mmCIF file with all atom_site columns, C-alpha atoms in Angstrom:
data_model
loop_
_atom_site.group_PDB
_atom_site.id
_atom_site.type_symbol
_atom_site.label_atom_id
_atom_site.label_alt_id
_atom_site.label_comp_id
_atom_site.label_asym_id
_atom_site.label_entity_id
_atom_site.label_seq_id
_atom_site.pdbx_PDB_ins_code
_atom_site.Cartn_x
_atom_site.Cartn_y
_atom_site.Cartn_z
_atom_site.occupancy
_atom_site.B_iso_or_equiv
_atom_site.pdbx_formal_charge
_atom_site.auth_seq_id
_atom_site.auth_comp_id
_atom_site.auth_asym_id
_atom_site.auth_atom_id
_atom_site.pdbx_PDB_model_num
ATOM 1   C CA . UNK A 1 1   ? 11.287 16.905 12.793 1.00 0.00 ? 1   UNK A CA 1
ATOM 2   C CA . UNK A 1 2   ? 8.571  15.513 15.206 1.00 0.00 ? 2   UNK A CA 1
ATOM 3   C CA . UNK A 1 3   ? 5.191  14.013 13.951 1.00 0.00 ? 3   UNK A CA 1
ATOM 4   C CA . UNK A 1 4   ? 1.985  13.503 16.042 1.00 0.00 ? 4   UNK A CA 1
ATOM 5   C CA . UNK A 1 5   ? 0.430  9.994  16.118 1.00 0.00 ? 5   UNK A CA 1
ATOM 6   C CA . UNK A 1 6   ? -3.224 9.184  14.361 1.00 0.00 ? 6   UNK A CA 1
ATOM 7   C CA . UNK A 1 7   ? -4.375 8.614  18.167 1.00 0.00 ? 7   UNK A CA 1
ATOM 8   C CA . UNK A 1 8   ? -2.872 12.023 19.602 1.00 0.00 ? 8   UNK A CA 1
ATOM 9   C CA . UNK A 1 9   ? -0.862 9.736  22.382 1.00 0.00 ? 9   UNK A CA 1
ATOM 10  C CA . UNK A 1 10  ? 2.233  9.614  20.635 1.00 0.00 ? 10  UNK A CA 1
ATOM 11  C CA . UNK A 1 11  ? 5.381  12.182 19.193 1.00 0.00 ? 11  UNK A CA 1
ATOM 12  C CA . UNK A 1 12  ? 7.505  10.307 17.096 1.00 0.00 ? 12  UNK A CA 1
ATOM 13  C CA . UNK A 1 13  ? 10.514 11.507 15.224 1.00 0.00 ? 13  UNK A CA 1
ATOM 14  C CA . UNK A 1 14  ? 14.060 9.991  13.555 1.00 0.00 ? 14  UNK A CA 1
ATOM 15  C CA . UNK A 1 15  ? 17.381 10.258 15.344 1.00 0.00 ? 15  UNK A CA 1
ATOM 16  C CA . UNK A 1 16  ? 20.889 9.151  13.490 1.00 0.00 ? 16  UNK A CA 1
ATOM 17  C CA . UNK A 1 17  ? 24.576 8.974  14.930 1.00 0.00 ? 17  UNK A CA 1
ATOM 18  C CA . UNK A 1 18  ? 26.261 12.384 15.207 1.00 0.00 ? 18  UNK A CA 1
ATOM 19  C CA . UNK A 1 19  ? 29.483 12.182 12.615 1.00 0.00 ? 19  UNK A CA 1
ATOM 20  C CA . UNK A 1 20  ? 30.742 15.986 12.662 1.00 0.00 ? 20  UNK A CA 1
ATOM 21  C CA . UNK A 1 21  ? 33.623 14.522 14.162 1.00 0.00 ? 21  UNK A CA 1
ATOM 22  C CA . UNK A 1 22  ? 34.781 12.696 11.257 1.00 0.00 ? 22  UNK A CA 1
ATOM 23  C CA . UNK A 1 23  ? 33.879 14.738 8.389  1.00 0.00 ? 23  UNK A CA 1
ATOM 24  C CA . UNK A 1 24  ? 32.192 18.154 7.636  1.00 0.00 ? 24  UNK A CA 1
ATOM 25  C CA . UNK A 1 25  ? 28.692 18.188 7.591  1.00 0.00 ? 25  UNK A CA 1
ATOM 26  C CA . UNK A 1 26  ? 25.990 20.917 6.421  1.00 0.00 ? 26  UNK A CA 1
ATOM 27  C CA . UNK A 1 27  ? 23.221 19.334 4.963  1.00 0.00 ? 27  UNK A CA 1
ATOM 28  C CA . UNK A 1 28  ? 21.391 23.276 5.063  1.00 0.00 ? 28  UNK A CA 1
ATOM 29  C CA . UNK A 1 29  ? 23.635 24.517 2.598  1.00 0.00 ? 29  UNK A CA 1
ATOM 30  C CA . UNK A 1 30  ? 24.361 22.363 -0.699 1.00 0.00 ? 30  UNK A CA 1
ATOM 31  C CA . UNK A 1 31  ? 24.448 19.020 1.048  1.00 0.00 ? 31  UNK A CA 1
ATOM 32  C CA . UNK A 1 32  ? 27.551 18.898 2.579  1.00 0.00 ? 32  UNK A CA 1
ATOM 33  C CA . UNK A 1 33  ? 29.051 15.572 4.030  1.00 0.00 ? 33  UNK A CA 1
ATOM 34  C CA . UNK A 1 34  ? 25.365 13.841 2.581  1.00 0.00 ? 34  UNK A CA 1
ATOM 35  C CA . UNK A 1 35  ? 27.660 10.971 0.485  1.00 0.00 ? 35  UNK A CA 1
ATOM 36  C CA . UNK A 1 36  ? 29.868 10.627 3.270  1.00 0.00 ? 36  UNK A CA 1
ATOM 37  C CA . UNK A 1 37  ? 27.221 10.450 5.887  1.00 0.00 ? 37  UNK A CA 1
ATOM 38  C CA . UNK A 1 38  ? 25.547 7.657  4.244  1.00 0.00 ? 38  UNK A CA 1
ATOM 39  C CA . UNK A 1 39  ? 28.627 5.631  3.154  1.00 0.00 ? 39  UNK A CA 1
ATOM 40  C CA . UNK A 1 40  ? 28.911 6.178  6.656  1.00 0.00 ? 40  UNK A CA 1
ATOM 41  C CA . UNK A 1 41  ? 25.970 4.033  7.782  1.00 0.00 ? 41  UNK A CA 1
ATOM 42  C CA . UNK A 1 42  ? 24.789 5.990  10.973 1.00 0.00 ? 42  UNK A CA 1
ATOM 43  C CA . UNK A 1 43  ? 22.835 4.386  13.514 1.00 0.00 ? 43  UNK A CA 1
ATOM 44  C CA . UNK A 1 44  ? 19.802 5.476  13.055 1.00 0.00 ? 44  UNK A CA 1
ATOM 45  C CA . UNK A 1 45  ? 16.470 5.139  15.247 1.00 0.00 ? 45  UNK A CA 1
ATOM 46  C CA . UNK A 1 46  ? 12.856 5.678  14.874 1.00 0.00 ? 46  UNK A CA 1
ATOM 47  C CA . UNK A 1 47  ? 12.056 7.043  18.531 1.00 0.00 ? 47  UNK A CA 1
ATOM 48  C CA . UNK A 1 48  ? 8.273  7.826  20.430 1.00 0.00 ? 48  UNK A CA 1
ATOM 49  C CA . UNK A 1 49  ? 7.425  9.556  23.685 1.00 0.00 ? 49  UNK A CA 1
ATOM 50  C CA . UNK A 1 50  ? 4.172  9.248  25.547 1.00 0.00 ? 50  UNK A CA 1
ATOM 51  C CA . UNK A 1 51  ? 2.640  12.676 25.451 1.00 0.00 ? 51  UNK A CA 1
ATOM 52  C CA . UNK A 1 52  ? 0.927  11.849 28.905 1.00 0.00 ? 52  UNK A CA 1
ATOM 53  C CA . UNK A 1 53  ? 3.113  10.050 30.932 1.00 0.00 ? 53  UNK A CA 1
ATOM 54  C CA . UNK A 1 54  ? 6.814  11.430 29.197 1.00 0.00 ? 54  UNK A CA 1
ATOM 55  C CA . UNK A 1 55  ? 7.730  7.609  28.224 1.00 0.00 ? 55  UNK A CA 1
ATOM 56  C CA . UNK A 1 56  ? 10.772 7.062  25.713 1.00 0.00 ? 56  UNK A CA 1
ATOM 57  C CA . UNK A 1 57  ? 10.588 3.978  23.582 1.00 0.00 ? 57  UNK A CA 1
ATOM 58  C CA . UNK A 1 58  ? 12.978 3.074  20.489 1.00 0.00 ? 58  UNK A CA 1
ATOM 59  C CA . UNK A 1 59  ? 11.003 1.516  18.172 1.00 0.00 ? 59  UNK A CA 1
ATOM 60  C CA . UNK A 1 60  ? 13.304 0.590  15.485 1.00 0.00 ? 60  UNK A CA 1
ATOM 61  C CA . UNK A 1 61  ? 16.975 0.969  14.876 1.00 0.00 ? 61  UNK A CA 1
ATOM 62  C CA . UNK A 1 62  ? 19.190 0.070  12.204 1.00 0.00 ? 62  UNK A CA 1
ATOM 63  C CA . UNK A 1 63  ? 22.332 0.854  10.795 1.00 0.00 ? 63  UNK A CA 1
ATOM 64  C CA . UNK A 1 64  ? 21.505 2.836  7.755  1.00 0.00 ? 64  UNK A CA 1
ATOM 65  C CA . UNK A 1 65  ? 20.820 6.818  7.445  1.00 0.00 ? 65  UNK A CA 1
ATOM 66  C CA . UNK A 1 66  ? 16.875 7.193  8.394  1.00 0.00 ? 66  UNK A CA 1
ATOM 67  C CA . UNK A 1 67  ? 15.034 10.145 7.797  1.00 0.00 ? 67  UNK A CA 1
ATOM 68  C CA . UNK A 1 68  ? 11.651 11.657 6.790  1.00 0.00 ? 68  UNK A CA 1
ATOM 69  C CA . UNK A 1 69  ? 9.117  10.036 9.394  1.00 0.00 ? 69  UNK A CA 1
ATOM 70  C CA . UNK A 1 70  ? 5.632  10.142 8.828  1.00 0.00 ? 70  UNK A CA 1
ATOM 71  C CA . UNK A 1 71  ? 3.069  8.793  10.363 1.00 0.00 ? 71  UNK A CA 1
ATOM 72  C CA . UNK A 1 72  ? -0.237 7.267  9.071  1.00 0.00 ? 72  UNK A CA 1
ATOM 73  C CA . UNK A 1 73  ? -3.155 10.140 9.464  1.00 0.00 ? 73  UNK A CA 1
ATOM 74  C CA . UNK A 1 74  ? -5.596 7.474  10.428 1.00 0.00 ? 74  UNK A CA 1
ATOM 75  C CA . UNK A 1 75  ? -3.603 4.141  11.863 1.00 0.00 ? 75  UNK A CA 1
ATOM 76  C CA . UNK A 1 76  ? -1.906 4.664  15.119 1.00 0.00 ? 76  UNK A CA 1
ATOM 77  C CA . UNK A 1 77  ? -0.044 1.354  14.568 1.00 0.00 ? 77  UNK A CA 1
ATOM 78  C CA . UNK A 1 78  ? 1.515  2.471  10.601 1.00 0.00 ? 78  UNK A CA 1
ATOM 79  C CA . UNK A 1 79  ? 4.321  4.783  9.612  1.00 0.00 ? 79  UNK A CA 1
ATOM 80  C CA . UNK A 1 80  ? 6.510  5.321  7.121  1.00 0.00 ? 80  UNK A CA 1
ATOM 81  C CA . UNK A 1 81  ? 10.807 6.495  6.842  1.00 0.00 ? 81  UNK A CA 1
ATOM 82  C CA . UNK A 1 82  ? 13.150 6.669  4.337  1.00 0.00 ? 82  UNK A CA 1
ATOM 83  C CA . UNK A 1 83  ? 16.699 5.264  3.981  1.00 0.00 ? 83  UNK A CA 1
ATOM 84  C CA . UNK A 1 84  ? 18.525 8.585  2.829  1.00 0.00 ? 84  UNK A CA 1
ATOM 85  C CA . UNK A 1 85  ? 21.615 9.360  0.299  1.00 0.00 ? 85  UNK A CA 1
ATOM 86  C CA . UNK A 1 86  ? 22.556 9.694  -2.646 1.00 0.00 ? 86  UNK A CA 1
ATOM 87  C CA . UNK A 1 87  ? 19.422 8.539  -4.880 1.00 0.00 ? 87  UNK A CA 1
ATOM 88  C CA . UNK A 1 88  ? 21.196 6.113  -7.363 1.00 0.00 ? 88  UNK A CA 1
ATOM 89  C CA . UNK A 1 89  ? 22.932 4.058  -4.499 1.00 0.00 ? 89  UNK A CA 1
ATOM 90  C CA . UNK A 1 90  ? 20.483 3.500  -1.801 1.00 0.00 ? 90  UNK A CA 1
ATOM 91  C CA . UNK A 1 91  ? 19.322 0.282  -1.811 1.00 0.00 ? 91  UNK A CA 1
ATOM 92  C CA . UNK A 1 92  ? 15.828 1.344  -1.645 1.00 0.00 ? 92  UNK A CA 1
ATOM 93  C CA . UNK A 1 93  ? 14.061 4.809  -0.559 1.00 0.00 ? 93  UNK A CA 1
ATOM 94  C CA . UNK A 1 94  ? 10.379 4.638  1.344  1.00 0.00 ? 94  UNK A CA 1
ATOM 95  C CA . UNK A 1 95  ? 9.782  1.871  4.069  1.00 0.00 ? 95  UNK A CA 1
ATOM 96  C CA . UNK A 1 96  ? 6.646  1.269  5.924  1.00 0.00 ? 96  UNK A CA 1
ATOM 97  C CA . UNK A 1 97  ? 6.586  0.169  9.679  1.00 0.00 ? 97  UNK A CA 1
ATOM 98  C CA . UNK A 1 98  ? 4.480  -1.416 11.570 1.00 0.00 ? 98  UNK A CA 1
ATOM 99  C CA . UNK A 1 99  ? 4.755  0.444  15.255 1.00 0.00 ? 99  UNK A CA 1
ATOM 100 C CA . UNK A 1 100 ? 2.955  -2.677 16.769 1.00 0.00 ? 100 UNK A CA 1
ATOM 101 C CA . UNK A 1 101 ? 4.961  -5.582 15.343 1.00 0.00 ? 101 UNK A CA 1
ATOM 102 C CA . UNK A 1 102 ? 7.883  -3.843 14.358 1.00 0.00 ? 102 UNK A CA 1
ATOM 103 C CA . UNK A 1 103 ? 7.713  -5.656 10.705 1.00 0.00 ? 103 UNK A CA 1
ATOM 104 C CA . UNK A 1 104 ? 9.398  -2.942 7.912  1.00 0.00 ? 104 UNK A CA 1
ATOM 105 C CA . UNK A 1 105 ? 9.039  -3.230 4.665  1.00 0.00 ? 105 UNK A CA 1
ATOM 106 C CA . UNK A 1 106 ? 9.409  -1.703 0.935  1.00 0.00 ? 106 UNK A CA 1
ATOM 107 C CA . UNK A 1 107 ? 6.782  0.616  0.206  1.00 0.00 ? 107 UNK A CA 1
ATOM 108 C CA . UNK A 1 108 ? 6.961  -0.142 -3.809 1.00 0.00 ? 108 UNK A CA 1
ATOM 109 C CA . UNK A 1 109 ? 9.058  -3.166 -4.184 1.00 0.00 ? 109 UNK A CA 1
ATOM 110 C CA . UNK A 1 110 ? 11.044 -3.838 -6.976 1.00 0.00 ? 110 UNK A CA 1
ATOM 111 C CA . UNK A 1 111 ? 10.839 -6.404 -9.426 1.00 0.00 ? 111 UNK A CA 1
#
């Protein structure tokens, strides 16, 4: 899924490693290979390209299963991801990032 930057410049979306080669996967229809893909730990990257000049960057990578990118509405400079899986075993769901500084973290931490 792509998302549009606050300032319009920017298309950002969420890439992971491809792992159909090592188990089944459908995540359309009843979540197939979800537990293994995040036992798994896919690279995953948070990825931008300059609308003007075509640019690719890689903003952030890491090697857990990122998904659901979405960008601030009003700060060019803020977004937020999720680590995906299984609810009860990720280690925790919404992250923020900060596109400038590349700083993450927990969106509601835990006590």
């Amino acid at each position: 899924m792509l998302s549009c930057g606050a300032d319009g410049k920017h298309v950002y979306f969420g890439v992971w490693e491809d792992l159909s080669d090592r188990f089944p996967i459908d995540l359309m229809r009843g979540y197939v290979g979800f537990t293994e893909t995040w036992e798994a730990r896919p690279l995953s990257r948070i990825e931008r390209v300059d609308v003007a000049t075509k640019k690719h960057e890689i903003l952030f990578e890491e090697k857990y299963w990122i998904s659901h990118i979405n960008l601030s509405p009003t700060d060019p400079n803020r977004m937020t991801y999720c680590h995906e899986g299984p609810w009860n075993r990720v280690d925790h769901r919404i992250w923020g990032l900060d596109i400038s500084s590349g700083k993450t973290w927990k969106i509601r931490p835990c006590s």
